[in-house]
Every structure is written in structure tokens, then in C-alpha cells.
Coordinates of C-alpha atoms in Angstrom, one line a residue:
Chain A
M42 CA 143.5 140.9 99.7
T43 CA 141.6 138.9 97.4
G44 CA 143.7 140.1 94.4
W45 CA 146.9 139.2 96.4
I46 CA 145.4 135.7 96.9
E47 CA 144.5 135.4 93.3
K48 CA 147.8 136.7 92.1
N49 CA 149.6 134.0 94.3
R50 CA 147.4 131.4 93.2
S51 CA 148.2 131.9 89.7
I52 CA 151.9 132.3 90.2
L53 CA 151.7 129.0 92.3
D54 CA 149.9 127.5 89.4
F55 CA 152.5 128.6 87.1
T56 CA 155.2 127.2 89.4
L57 CA 153.7 123.9 89.6
S58 CA 153.6 123.6 85.8
S59 CA 157.3 124.8 85.7
L60 CA 158.3 122.1 88.1
L61 CA 156.7 119.6 86.0
R62 CA 158.3 120.9 82.8
R63 CA 161.7 120.2 84.3
K64 CA 160.9 116.8 85.6
G65 CA 164.5 115.5 85.3
K66 CA 166.3 118.1 87.0
N67 CA 163.7 118.4 89.7
L68 CA 163.4 114.6 90.4
S69 CA 167.4 114.3 90.7
L70 CA 167.2 117.2 93.1
F71 CA 164.3 115.6 95.0
A72 CA 166.2 112.3 95.3
V73 CA 169.5 113.8 96.6
Y74 CA 167.7 116.2 99.0
T75 CA 165.5 113.2 100.4
L76 CA 168.6 111.1 101.0
V77 CA 170.6 113.8 102.8
V78 CA 167.5 114.5 105.0
F79 CA 166.9 110.9 105.4
M80 CA 170.7 110.2 106.7
L81 CA 170.8 113.1 109.0
G82 CA 167.2 112.5 110.1
S83 CA 168.1 108.9 110.8
A84 CA 171.1 109.6 113.0
M85 CA 169.2 112.3 114.8
F86 CA 166.1 110.0 115.6
L87 CA 168.4 107.1 116.6
T88 CA 170.7 109.1 119.0
Q89 CA 167.6 110.8 120.6
A90 CA 165.8 107.6 121.0
M91 CA 168.6 105.6 122.3
K92 CA 169.4 108.5 124.9
R93 CA 165.9 108.3 125.9
E94 CA 165.8 104.5 126.2
A95 CA 169.0 104.4 128.2
A96 CA 167.5 107.1 130.6
L97 CA 164.4 105.2 131.1
I98 CA 166.4 102.1 131.9
L99 CA 168.7 103.9 134.1
K100 CA 165.8 105.5 136.0
D101 CA 165.5 102.2 138.0
A102 CA 169.4 102.2 138.5
P103 CA 170.7 102.3 142.3
E104 CA 171.1 106.0 143.4
I105 CA 174.7 105.4 144.6
V106 CA 177.1 102.5 143.8
V107 CA 180.2 102.4 146.1
Q108 CA 183.3 100.9 144.6
R109 CA 186.7 100.3 146.4
L110 CA 189.8 101.7 145.0
L111 CA 193.4 100.4 145.4
G112 CA 196.1 102.4 144.0
G113 CA 193.6 104.5 142.2
R114 CA 192.2 101.2 140.6
Y115 CA 189.0 99.3 141.2
D116 CA 189.3 96.4 143.9
P117 CA 186.7 94.2 145.3
I118 CA 185.0 95.7 148.4
P119 CA 184.6 94.1 151.7
L120 CA 181.0 93.1 152.8
E121 CA 181.3 94.8 156.2
Y122 CA 181.5 98.3 154.5
S123 CA 177.9 97.8 153.6
E124 CA 177.1 97.7 157.4
K125 CA 179.0 100.9 157.7
I126 CA 177.3 102.7 154.9
R127 CA 173.9 101.5 156.3
A128 CA 174.7 103.1 159.8
I129 CA 174.8 106.7 157.8
R130 CA 171.9 108.6 158.6
G131 CA 169.6 109.0 155.6
V132 CA 170.6 105.7 154.0
S133 CA 167.6 103.3 153.6
T134 CA 169.5 100.3 152.1
A135 CA 173.0 99.2 151.3
G136 CA 173.7 95.9 149.8
P137 CA 176.7 94.2 148.1
R138 CA 176.6 93.3 144.3
L139 CA 178.7 90.6 142.6
W140 CA 179.2 91.0 138.9
G141 CA 182.2 90.6 136.4
Y142 CA 183.0 90.0 132.6
Y143 CA 183.6 86.6 131.0
Y144 CA 185.2 86.3 127.7
D145 CA 183.8 83.6 125.5
P146 CA 186.3 82.6 122.8
V147 CA 183.6 80.7 120.9
I148 CA 182.2 83.8 119.6
G149 CA 184.8 86.2 120.5
A150 CA 182.5 88.3 122.8
N151 CA 182.4 89.4 126.5
Y152 CA 179.5 88.6 128.7
T153 CA 178.6 90.4 131.8
L154 CA 177.9 87.8 134.5
M155 CA 175.9 89.2 137.5
V156 CA 174.3 87.8 140.6
P157 CA 170.9 89.2 140.9
R158 CA 170.0 90.7 144.4
T159 CA 166.7 88.9 144.3
D160 CA 165.2 85.9 142.5
A161 CA 168.8 84.6 141.7
P162 CA 168.7 81.3 139.7
P163 CA 169.2 78.1 141.5
P164 CA 172.8 76.7 141.6
E165 CA 174.3 75.7 138.1
K166 CA 171.5 77.5 136.3
I167 CA 171.7 80.5 134.4
I168 CA 169.4 83.2 132.8
I169 CA 170.8 84.8 129.7
G170 CA 170.3 88.0 127.8
S171 CA 168.8 88.0 124.3
G172 CA 172.1 88.8 122.7
V173 CA 173.8 85.9 124.2
S174 CA 170.9 83.9 123.3
R175 CA 171.0 84.8 119.8
S176 CA 174.7 84.5 119.2
R177 CA 175.1 81.3 120.8
K178 CA 171.8 80.1 119.4
A179 CA 171.0 78.8 123.0
G180 CA 167.6 78.4 124.6
Q181 CA 166.2 77.1 127.7
G182 CA 167.7 73.7 128.7
D183 CA 171.0 74.1 126.7
I184 CA 174.4 74.0 128.5
F185 CA 177.0 76.5 128.7
S186 CA 180.4 75.6 129.8
F187 CA 182.6 78.2 131.4
R188 CA 186.3 77.8 132.0
G189 CA 186.9 78.9 135.6
Y190 CA 189.7 80.8 137.2
D191 CA 191.4 77.5 138.1
G192 CA 191.2 76.2 134.4
D193 CA 188.3 73.8 135.3
N194 CA 185.2 73.8 133.0
R195 CA 181.8 74.4 134.8
N196 CA 178.5 73.7 133.1
F197 CA 175.5 75.8 133.5
T198 CA 172.1 75.0 132.2
V199 CA 170.0 77.8 130.7
A200 CA 166.9 78.3 133.0
G201 CA 165.3 81.4 131.0
E202 CA 165.9 84.6 129.0
L203 CA 165.7 88.1 130.0
S204 CA 162.9 90.3 128.6
P205 CA 163.9 91.9 125.3
E206 CA 162.5 95.2 126.6
S207 CA 165.9 96.2 128.2
E208 CA 167.9 94.7 125.5
L209 CA 169.9 97.9 125.0
V210 CA 171.8 97.3 128.2
S211 CA 171.1 93.7 129.1
A212 CA 172.0 92.0 125.6
D213 CA 175.2 90.5 127.0
L214 CA 174.0 89.8 130.4
I215 CA 174.0 86.3 132.2
L216 CA 172.6 85.9 135.6
M217 CA 173.8 83.2 138.0
A218 CA 173.8 82.1 141.6
E219 CA 176.1 83.7 144.1
A220 CA 178.1 80.5 144.9
D221 CA 178.5 79.7 141.1
F222 CA 179.8 83.2 140.6
R223 CA 182.4 82.9 143.5
G224 CA 183.4 79.4 142.4
L225 CA 183.7 80.4 138.7
F226 CA 186.0 83.7 139.3
G227 CA 187.5 82.5 142.6
F228 CA 186.0 85.6 144.0
P229 CA 186.9 85.7 147.8
A230 CA 184.2 85.1 150.4
G231 CA 183.6 88.3 152.4
Q232 CA 184.1 90.6 149.3
A233 CA 181.8 91.9 146.6
T234 CA 182.2 93.8 143.3
D235 CA 180.5 96.9 144.7
I236 CA 177.8 98.1 147.1
V237 CA 174.6 99.6 145.9
V238 CA 173.0 102.3 148.3
S239 CA 169.4 103.7 148.2
V240 CA 168.7 107.0 149.9
R241 CA 165.4 108.1 151.8
N242 CA 165.3 111.5 150.4
P243 CA 166.6 112.0 146.8
K244 CA 167.9 115.6 147.6
E245 CA 170.3 114.0 150.0
V246 CA 172.0 111.7 147.5
L247 CA 175.1 114.1 147.0
T248 CA 175.4 114.6 150.9
I249 CA 175.3 110.8 151.5
A250 CA 177.8 110.2 148.7
R251 CA 180.2 112.8 150.4
K252 CA 179.5 111.2 153.7
V253 CA 180.5 107.7 152.2
A254 CA 183.7 109.1 150.8
E255 CA 184.5 110.6 154.3
L256 CA 183.8 107.6 156.2
L257 CA 185.5 105.1 153.7
P258 CA 188.3 107.0 152.1
D259 CA 189.5 104.1 150.0
T260 CA 186.0 104.1 148.2
R261 CA 184.5 105.9 145.3
P262 CA 180.8 106.6 145.4
I263 CA 179.2 107.0 141.9
V264 CA 175.7 108.7 141.8
R265 CA 172.9 107.8 139.4
D266 CA 173.1 111.3 137.8
E267 CA 176.7 110.6 136.9
M268 CA 175.9 107.5 135.2
V269 CA 173.0 109.1 133.2
R270 CA 175.4 111.8 132.1
T271 CA 177.9 109.2 131.0
Y272 CA 175.3 107.4 129.0
D273 CA 174.3 110.6 127.5
S274 CA 177.7 111.6 126.4
V275 CA 178.5 108.2 125.1
F276 CA 175.5 108.4 122.9
D277 CA 176.1 112.0 122.1
W278 CA 179.6 111.2 121.0
R279 CA 178.5 108.2 118.8
G280 CA 175.7 110.3 117.3
G281 CA 178.4 113.1 116.9
I282 CA 180.6 110.8 114.7
V283 CA 177.9 110.1 112.3
V284 CA 176.6 113.8 112.3
V285 CA 180.2 114.9 111.5
L286 CA 180.1 112.4 108.6
L287 CA 176.8 113.5 107.6
M288 CA 177.8 117.2 107.8
M289 CA 180.1 116.3 105.0
A290 CA 177.2 114.8 103.0
L291 CA 175.3 117.9 103.8
L292 CA 178.0 120.1 102.5
A293 CA 178.3 118.1 99.4
F294 CA 174.5 118.6 99.1
V295 CA 174.8 122.4 99.4
I296 CA 177.2 122.3 96.6
F297 CA 175.0 120.0 94.5
A298 CA 172.0 122.2 95.2
W299 CA 173.9 125.4 94.3
E300 CA 174.8 123.8 91.0
K301 CA 171.6 122.4 90.2
A302 CA 169.2 124.9 91.5
S303 CA 171.1 128.2 91.1
G304 CA 172.7 127.6 87.7
L305 CA 169.9 128.9 85.8
S306 CA 169.8 127.4 82.2
A307 CA 169.7 129.6 79.1
D308 CA 166.0 128.4 78.6
E309 CA 165.4 129.5 82.3
K310 CA 167.0 132.9 81.7
R311 CA 165.0 133.4 78.5
E312 CA 161.8 132.4 80.2
I313 CA 162.5 135.1 83.0
G314 CA 163.1 137.7 80.2
I315 CA 159.9 136.8 78.5
L316 CA 157.9 137.1 81.7
K317 CA 159.4 140.5 82.3
A318 CA 158.7 141.6 79.0
I319 CA 155.1 140.9 79.2
G320 CA 154.6 142.7 82.5
W321 CA 155.8 140.5 85.4
E322 CA 157.6 142.3 88.3
T323 CA 161.0 141.2 89.5
S324 CA 159.2 140.2 92.6
D325 CA 156.8 138.0 90.7
V326 CA 159.6 136.2 89.1
I327 CA 161.4 135.7 92.4
A328 CA 158.1 134.6 93.9
V329 CA 158.0 131.7 91.2
K330 CA 161.6 130.7 92.1
A331 CA 160.9 130.9 95.8
Y332 CA 157.7 128.8 95.4
E333 CA 159.7 126.4 93.3
G334 CA 162.5 126.0 95.9
L335 CA 160.1 125.7 98.9
L336 CA 158.1 123.1 97.1
V337 CA 161.2 120.9 96.3
S338 CA 162.4 121.5 99.6
F339 CA 159.1 120.7 101.6
F340 CA 158.3 117.5 99.8
S341 CA 162.2 116.3 100.0
F342 CA 162.3 117.1 103.5
S343 CA 159.0 115.5 104.6
A344 CA 159.9 112.3 102.4
G345 CA 163.4 112.2 103.9
L346 CA 162.0 112.7 107.4
L347 CA 159.4 110.0 106.9
A348 CA 161.8 107.5 105.6
A349 CA 164.1 108.2 108.5
Y350 CA 161.3 107.7 110.9
G351 CA 160.5 104.3 109.3
H352 CA 164.2 103.4 109.1
V353 CA 164.9 103.9 112.7
F354 CA 161.5 103.0 114.5
F355 CA 160.2 100.3 112.1
F356 CA 163.5 98.7 110.7
S357 CA 165.6 99.4 113.9
A358 CA 168.1 101.7 111.9
F359 CA 169.7 98.8 110.2
L360 CA 172.0 101.0 108.3
F361 CA 173.5 102.7 111.2
V362 CA 173.5 100.2 114.0
P363 CA 177.0 99.0 113.8
A364 CA 178.3 102.6 114.4
L365 CA 175.7 103.6 117.0
K366 CA 174.7 100.9 119.3
G367 CA 176.5 99.0 122.2
W368 CA 180.1 98.5 122.9
S369 CA 180.1 94.9 123.0
V370 CA 180.4 92.3 120.1
L371 CA 176.7 91.4 121.0
Y372 CA 174.6 94.2 119.3
P373 CA 171.3 94.7 120.9
E374 CA 168.4 93.9 118.5
Y375 CA 165.1 95.3 119.1
R376 CA 162.5 97.8 118.0
I377 CA 163.3 101.5 119.4
T378 CA 160.3 103.1 121.0
P379 CA 159.3 106.2 118.6
F380 CA 160.4 109.4 120.0
I381 CA 160.7 112.8 118.1
D382 CA 162.5 116.0 119.5
L383 CA 160.7 118.7 117.5
Y384 CA 163.7 121.1 118.3
Q385 CA 166.0 118.8 116.4
V386 CA 163.6 118.6 113.7
A387 CA 163.4 122.4 113.4
V388 CA 167.1 122.6 113.4
L389 CA 167.3 120.0 110.6
F390 CA 164.5 122.0 108.7
F391 CA 166.7 125.2 108.8
L392 CA 169.7 123.5 107.9
T393 CA 168.2 122.2 104.7
V394 CA 165.2 124.1 103.5
V395 CA 166.6 127.5 104.2
P396 CA 169.9 127.1 102.4
Y397 CA 168.3 125.6 99.3
T398 CA 165.7 128.2 99.1
V399 CA 168.2 130.8 99.3
A400 CA 170.3 129.1 96.7
T401 CA 167.3 129.2 94.3
I402 CA 166.3 132.7 94.9
I403 CA 169.6 134.5 94.4
P404 CA 170.4 133.6 90.9
S405 CA 166.9 134.2 89.8
W406 CA 167.0 137.7 91.3
R407 CA 170.1 138.3 89.4
A408 CA 168.3 137.2 86.2
A409 CA 165.1 139.0 87.0
I410 CA 166.7 142.4 87.5
I411 CA 168.1 142.5 84.0
D412 CA 166.4 144.7 81.4
P413 CA 163.6 142.8 79.7
D414 CA 164.6 144.0 76.4
S415 CA 167.3 141.2 76.3
V416 CA 164.4 138.9 75.3
M417 CA 164.0 141.0 72.3
R418 CA 167.5 140.1 71.1
S419 CA 167.4 136.5 71.8
Chain N
M155 CA 150.4 160.0 71.1
I156 CA 153.9 158.6 71.7
K157 CA 156.6 161.1 71.4
L158 CA 160.4 160.6 71.3
L159 CA 162.7 163.7 71.9
N160 CA 166.3 163.4 70.9
V161 CA 166.4 159.6 72.2
R162 CA 169.8 158.1 72.2
K163 CA 170.7 154.6 73.3
G164 CA 174.3 153.2 73.6
F165 CA 175.6 150.0 74.8
N166 CA 178.9 149.3 76.7
L167 CA 179.5 152.9 77.1
G168 CA 183.1 154.1 77.8
R169 CA 184.4 150.7 76.9
P170 CA 186.4 149.7 73.8
N171 CA 183.3 147.9 72.3
E172 CA 181.0 151.1 72.9
F173 CA 178.1 150.8 70.4
I174 CA 175.4 153.5 69.7
A175 CA 172.3 151.7 68.6
V176 CA 170.0 154.9 68.4
G177 CA 171.6 158.1 67.8
G178 CA 169.3 160.9 68.7
V179 CA 165.7 160.1 67.4
T180 CA 162.8 162.7 67.6
L181 CA 159.5 161.2 66.5
A182 CA 155.9 161.5 67.3
M183 CA 153.5 158.6 66.6
E184 CA 149.6 159.2 66.6
A185 CA 147.3 157.1 68.4
N186 CA 145.0 154.6 66.6
R187 CA 147.5 154.6 63.7
V188 CA 149.7 151.8 62.3
T189 CA 153.3 153.1 62.2
V190 CA 156.0 150.9 60.7
L191 CA 159.7 151.3 61.4
K192 CA 161.4 150.2 58.3
G193 CA 165.0 149.5 57.9
P194 CA 167.7 146.8 57.3
S195 CA 169.0 144.5 60.1
G196 CA 171.2 146.5 62.6
S197 CA 169.5 149.9 61.8
G198 CA 168.2 150.3 65.3
K199 CA 164.6 149.4 64.8
T200 CA 164.3 146.8 67.7
T201 CA 166.1 149.0 70.1
L202 CA 163.6 151.9 69.3
L203 CA 160.9 149.4 69.9
S204 CA 162.4 148.3 73.2
L205 CA 162.6 152.0 74.3
I206 CA 159.0 152.9 73.1
G207 CA 157.8 149.8 75.0
C208 CA 159.5 150.6 78.2
M209 CA 161.7 147.5 78.1
A210 CA 164.7 149.6 78.2
R211 CA 165.6 153.2 79.3
P212 CA 167.4 155.7 76.8
T213 CA 170.9 156.8 77.4
S214 CA 169.5 160.3 77.0
G215 CA 166.5 162.1 75.7
R216 CA 162.8 161.6 76.8
I217 CA 159.8 159.5 75.8
T218 CA 156.3 160.7 76.6
L219 CA 153.0 158.9 76.4
R220 CA 149.5 160.5 76.0
R221 CA 147.6 160.2 79.2
G222 CA 144.9 158.1 77.5
L223 CA 147.4 155.6 76.6
L224 CA 148.0 154.8 80.1
A225 CA 145.3 152.3 80.6
G226 CA 143.8 150.8 83.9
G227 CA 143.4 154.1 85.6
Y228 CA 147.0 154.4 86.4
F229 CA 148.3 158.0 86.8
P230 CA 151.9 158.4 87.4
G231 CA 152.9 162.3 87.8
G232 CA 149.1 163.4 88.6
A233 CA 145.7 162.7 87.1
D234 CA 145.7 166.0 85.4
A235 CA 148.9 166.1 83.2
P236 CA 148.1 165.5 79.6
E237 CA 151.4 163.6 78.9
V238 CA 153.6 161.3 81.0
E239 CA 157.2 161.1 80.5
V240 CA 158.0 157.3 81.0
T241 CA 161.8 157.7 80.8
S242 CA 162.1 159.0 84.2
L243 CA 159.8 156.5 85.9
P244 CA 161.1 153.9 88.5
E245 CA 161.2 150.3 87.4
R246 CA 158.0 149.4 89.4
F247 CA 155.9 152.0 87.3
L248 CA 157.7 150.9 84.0
T249 CA 156.5 147.3 84.8
E250 CA 153.0 148.7 85.3
V251 CA 153.3 150.6 82.0
R252 CA 154.6 147.5 80.1
R253 CA 151.8 145.3 81.6
R254 CA 149.0 147.7 81.0
T255 CA 149.8 149.9 78.0
F256 CA 151.8 147.7 75.6
G257 CA 151.2 144.3 74.2
F258 CA 154.4 142.9 72.6
I259 CA 154.7 140.5 69.7
F260 CA 158.1 139.2 69.5
Q261 CA 160.2 138.1 66.4
Q262 CA 160.8 134.7 67.8
F263 CA 157.3 134.7 69.3
N264 CA 158.9 134.0 72.6
L265 CA 156.2 131.6 74.0
V266 CA 157.0 129.7 77.1
K267 CA 157.7 126.1 76.1
G268 CA 156.4 123.2 78.1
I269 CA 153.1 124.7 79.0
T270 CA 149.8 124.9 77.2
V271 CA 148.6 127.5 74.6
L272 CA 145.9 128.6 77.2
E273 CA 148.5 129.1 79.9
N274 CA 150.9 131.1 77.6
V275 CA 148.0 133.5 76.7
M276 CA 147.0 133.8 80.5
L277 CA 150.5 134.6 81.7
P278 CA 150.5 138.5 81.3
A279 CA 147.2 138.6 83.4
Y280 CA 148.7 136.6 86.5
P281 CA 150.4 139.5 88.2
L282 CA 147.1 141.7 88.1
G283 CA 145.5 139.5 90.8
E284 CA 142.3 139.0 88.8
A285 CA 140.0 135.9 89.5
H286 CA 141.6 132.9 87.9
G287 CA 138.2 132.1 86.3
A288 CA 137.7 135.4 84.7
V289 CA 141.4 135.3 83.3
K290 CA 140.6 131.9 81.8
K291 CA 137.4 133.1 80.2
R292 CA 139.0 136.1 78.6
A293 CA 141.9 133.9 77.3
H294 CA 139.4 131.4 75.9
A295 CA 137.7 134.3 74.1
L296 CA 140.9 135.5 72.5
L297 CA 141.7 131.9 71.5
E298 CA 138.2 131.9 69.9
M299 CA 139.0 135.1 68.1
F300 CA 142.1 133.9 66.5
D301 CA 140.7 130.6 65.6
L302 CA 142.7 128.6 68.1
A303 CA 139.9 127.3 70.5
G304 CA 140.8 123.8 69.6
R305 CA 144.4 124.2 70.3
A306 CA 143.9 125.6 73.9
V307 CA 145.4 122.5 75.9
A308 CA 148.2 121.9 73.3
K309 CA 151.7 122.5 74.2
V310 CA 153.2 125.4 72.4
E311 CA 156.0 123.4 70.8
W312 CA 153.4 121.5 68.8
L313 CA 152.0 124.6 67.0
S314 CA 152.8 125.4 63.4
G315 CA 154.5 128.9 62.9
G316 CA 151.2 130.5 61.8
E317 CA 149.5 129.2 65.0
A318 CA 152.5 130.2 67.3
Q319 CA 152.2 133.7 65.9
R320 CA 148.5 133.9 66.6
V321 CA 149.1 132.5 70.1
A322 CA 151.7 135.4 70.5
I323 CA 149.0 138.1 69.4
A324 CA 146.5 136.6 71.6
R325 CA 149.1 136.8 74.7
A326 CA 149.8 140.4 73.6
L327 CA 146.2 141.4 73.8
M328 CA 145.3 139.5 77.1
N329 CA 145.6 142.8 79.3
D330 CA 143.7 144.7 76.5
P331 CA 146.6 147.2 75.9
P332 CA 146.0 150.2 73.8
V333 CA 149.3 149.9 71.9
I334 CA 150.7 146.8 70.2
I335 CA 154.5 146.6 69.5
A336 CA 155.5 144.0 67.1
D337 CA 159.1 143.2 66.3
E338 CA 159.7 141.8 62.8
P339 CA 156.4 139.8 63.2
T340 CA 156.5 138.2 59.7
A341 CA 160.2 137.0 59.7
H342 CA 159.2 133.4 60.3
L343 CA 155.9 133.5 58.2
D344 CA 155.2 132.6 54.6
S345 CA 153.5 135.3 52.5
K346 CA 149.9 134.0 53.1
L347 CA 150.4 134.1 56.9
S348 CA 152.1 137.3 56.6
V349 CA 149.1 138.9 55.0
A350 CA 146.9 137.1 57.4
F351 CA 148.9 138.8 60.4
M352 CA 148.2 142.3 58.7
E353 CA 144.6 141.6 58.3
I354 CA 144.5 141.0 62.2
I355 CA 146.5 144.4 62.7
A356 CA 143.8 146.1 60.7
R357 CA 141.2 144.6 62.9
L358 CA 142.9 145.8 65.9
K359 CA 143.3 149.2 64.4
E360 CA 139.4 149.2 63.7
Q361 CA 139.0 148.4 67.5
G362 CA 140.9 151.6 68.3
K363 CA 144.3 150.1 69.0
T364 CA 147.6 151.8 68.1
A365 CA 150.4 149.6 66.4
V366 CA 154.2 150.1 66.1
I367 CA 155.7 147.6 63.9
A368 CA 159.4 147.1 63.1
S369 CA 159.8 145.3 59.8
H370 CA 161.7 145.2 56.5
D371 CA 159.1 143.1 54.8
P372 CA 157.4 144.8 51.9
L373 CA 154.2 142.7 52.8
V374 CA 154.2 144.8 56.0
F375 CA 155.1 148.3 55.2
G376 CA 153.3 148.1 51.9
A377 CA 150.0 146.9 53.5
P378 CA 147.1 149.1 53.0
M379 CA 146.2 149.6 56.5
V380 CA 149.7 151.0 57.4
D381 CA 149.3 154.8 58.1
R382 CA 153.0 155.7 58.2
V383 CA 156.3 154.3 57.3
V384 CA 159.4 155.6 59.1
A385 CA 162.7 154.6 57.6
V386 CA 165.5 153.9 60.1
R387 CA 169.2 153.5 59.2
D388 CA 172.3 153.5 61.4
G389 CA 170.3 154.6 64.4
L390 CA 168.7 157.7 62.9
I391 CA 165.4 158.5 61.0
D392 CA 166.1 158.3 57.3
G393 CA 163.0 159.7 55.7
E394 CA 159.1 159.1 56.0
G395 CA 156.4 157.8 53.8
Q396 CA 152.6 157.4 54.0

């Protein structure tokens, strides 16, 4: 055992000096390798963190949202529907919600206007999301002028801003009083955008949703799990686009690694011949190359992953944000809570370290099985 | 004793560029002697050395080594056999023979560039699994012996021809092999350094080592410590002299 340790220590020693001898080649490999891991790692960290963020926010979302359909399309829902829903056994609360979109031609973006169910702002006052605040450079006391359904402008004073903690889904939000909302959009009294329902026993959510659909056949109940799934697939899809692009980068990397790491130079082949001639076994030579591959891989992988972590969690993934976050013009801007999925890190490890190490070993093995007498003829 | 029995070595057999480098050599070399294989370029000297040193296998024929030449308590074929036929040994055993029985000095020195003199000398001992400290100590002792102690941390590419050769000799002696094999060792040395090299060979002979040298340099085959000169031409033995 001691002999095995000493032998590997000596071989590792030689490997380190070999790496230092070929500084140029190994540094360029390190740089490209790190870059690929950085990009793949960034996409992975960002997608995971956003899914988790969205899931955390949706945790407080209503268990069931009931919308009315007319001709298969969304239509305002009568307020008395909430009474009917509340009468279903197992429903604890059912209340109407008022919300809609407003296009602001000044910045070319859509706002989500909403009447909060509690603590609504006083008349002619609004509370704005941080995306709105940033893009309009507006703060408390500033006045927003919205053009109503009838063509008249209505002025609203900013009474406050929403907490940036929920920015991912509230960047474009504006909260206002019910009367202001109805007045601005001409939303008929006695109707709401949708109805939110809470259920006493979470296990009964699907049963209640089915009962709502039976009682009010012109409605569509949407349960929270469906919303969570929709968010998941939206972020998966966005992450997927980047991952597909990065797969191409990975492929380019594999070709590069194969070329750089596997193409043994004449000097390296000669060196392998010398080592074999002075009594090194084929397995010793392969061990040197495997250690070389593993060392380059390990340090590049670690550096790339650390850089990706910093990029996503300390610099808010500034390189990827336009492709990955939000569907509005008002991009959320906030620091993502660090979150690492070890399974994905392991996948990334096997996608990069293993192919690279194999790419370095095979040609060395080919060179190492030649007769050592070739060195006598060099 | 190293014995070659009707040894042949051909390259690219069965192809249009087939070439027979050694065409049936039978030769016995005594232990603790200096034998020089003398002959012009292309005569097959280097191929013969490769075959003797277990770096290549003959196409046909047999090579046997006296049991005592297999250093390090290594006994392929049973501990009692007086001789071991190395030509039929698997590659793993050949590596072991190369590592423990032979020390090679190449024509181009074949030192590994970019690492130090000390590391070059230590290289043959790495696969043995000896304690790093002990290997280092032995390498330093060898460098001392060849007056290279001051160059231990120098990169090999900074060395003069004479120094590089002495490093190559020190490397060849690292595992204390009983047989030294040298291929055209004076090809890149001036006369003074060539004489110095042969003096080192004389010292090694005094220590009980066997030397097999391929050379067409009169300073080598005419040196007083040489016991036997074997002339090689066209892959065959072409006479002998003492």
C-alpha cells in the first residue's frame, strides 16, 4: 500500500511538472474549459433559482382561481358567482378580484393594474412595482396620467412602492382603488375579473374545482398546482433555449478539447517513448495523462462553477437576463437567492470532466503501447 | 551471460517495404565485461541493442539472460532456472526487466526537457514505489559521483553536451542495473569527453557491471577497458576481436 501511494505521489509530482512545462497549451485549455462551464453553470443556476423563486411566491397564491368563459374566451365574471361558490361545502372563502393590463405608450410597456383585496390605496392614489418605478423614474408623490376607456386622462399620485422581494412577479404591478379601476377601464359594476377561492382541506382542492365547474358550467377553475406547473415549464423552456445554445458551445468545446488534449505533439510522443524505455509501464504513462486531464478538468470546472455562482447570485446574471427573465418590457432587477441543485452540478460535472479526461487518455494509451525502441531511432 | 540464438528482426513484413534489420545473429556476451558492437550506420547495431535490452521483440530466435542479471529478486519462470528466456515474456515482465536489469544511454541522450536534472535522474525510480526521500537521496549521490551536484536544479536544456551525457548515465544507473546498454554514446561528444565517457564505463566495470555498447567510434572500440569487439554488417556478425 505504501509503495502504491509513493508511486502515485511520484507520478503526480511528474504530472504537475509536465503541466507547468506546457503552460501555453494548458492555460488556453483552462480558459476555454472554464468559459464553457461558466456559461452552462450560469444557465443552470439561474433557471433553478428562478423556478424556486417563483414557487416561493406562488406558495401564497390562491388555491383556486375561477374565470368565466364566453365562447371559449375569458369574460368578466358576475359577482354573485362568488356567493354560489362560497355555498359549496368545503370552501372557506370566495372573493372577486379586479385586475387588468394597461399599455403605457411613454415607455412602450404593459403594466398590470390590480385592486388589492385588502389595504387598497385611497382614491386617486396608486402603489407601483419597482420595475414601473425604475422605468418611469417615479417615486412617492409623482403623478401618473392614464388614458381611460372613454379617452379622458385620469391622474394618480404614487403613494408607495412594492417591496422588491417579490420583484420577479411584481415588477410591472400597479395597485389602485376599486372605484378608480372601474372608472379607468369602464369595468361594469357587479362584475369582476375573476374569483379567488380558498379551501379548508387542501386535499379537497381538486374536488372543489370539479364542483365549481359542475355548478357554474360557463366557468373555468384554475388550481394553484397548475399555475406552479405553468411557471415551471415557462422557466424550463427559457432555460432550455439557453441550454440548447450552450450545448452547441459544449460540442465546440469537445472538439477543441479533442484537438488540443488528444493530439499529442511529437515531443510528447517522444517523451512517452523515453518513459517506456527507462522502465515505465503503459499504465504509468496513462496514469500521468489521466492525472493531467483530471487536474485541468477539476480546476477549470471549479473555476467555471465559482464564476457562474458569482455571475448569477452576486451580479444578477447580467449576461443572461434578457433571455431568461420576465415576459414584460419591465425586466425585474433584483439579487437572486443563492440556490444550488447538486444533481445538476453532478450532471454538468459528468458532461465536462468525463469526456475531457477520456479525450486525453485514449491517444496517450495509443502512444504508450508502442514499442519503446522507437525512442532509440528518434 | 546474455545469449542470442539465431535472432532475426524484420520490419514491415509482407509489405513492399519489408526490411530485415537483423538477419539471424547468434552471440553470447559474458557478464562483467565490456562488449562493443562495431559497424557502420544501418548495420543493425541499434536494433540488436533494442532486442538485447527488451525494448523490442525479435521476429524469430531467442534471447536468454543469466538468472543473476535479473536484479531485484524478480524470478519469471521459476527461481531455480539458471537462465530466463526473455523473448517469450509478456509485456509486463519485459517492463520489469527493462526497469531493473538494464540501464539505457541513448545516442541523443533522450533527457526529458523542461524538468530539472534531478527529476530526470529520478524518473526511472518513480514506478518502483520507493519512498520519495530515498529516491532523491540516491539521485543526489549519483549526481555527486558524476560531478553534477551543482547542476541538480538546472533545466536539462541548459546543459552542455558532456553534462547532458553524464546526466543520461546517472539516469541509467538510478535503479542500479547490472547491465548498461549504450547506443553510440560518443556521437555528440568531442574526443576529450569521449575518453571521459569510456573512463566512466571502466569504473562501472570495476563495480561489477556489464556493458554493451554500439559504436563505430575508434575511441570506443579501441579503448583499453573494452573486452570484446563484435563487428556487425548488414544485420549479421562480421567477425570479432578482443
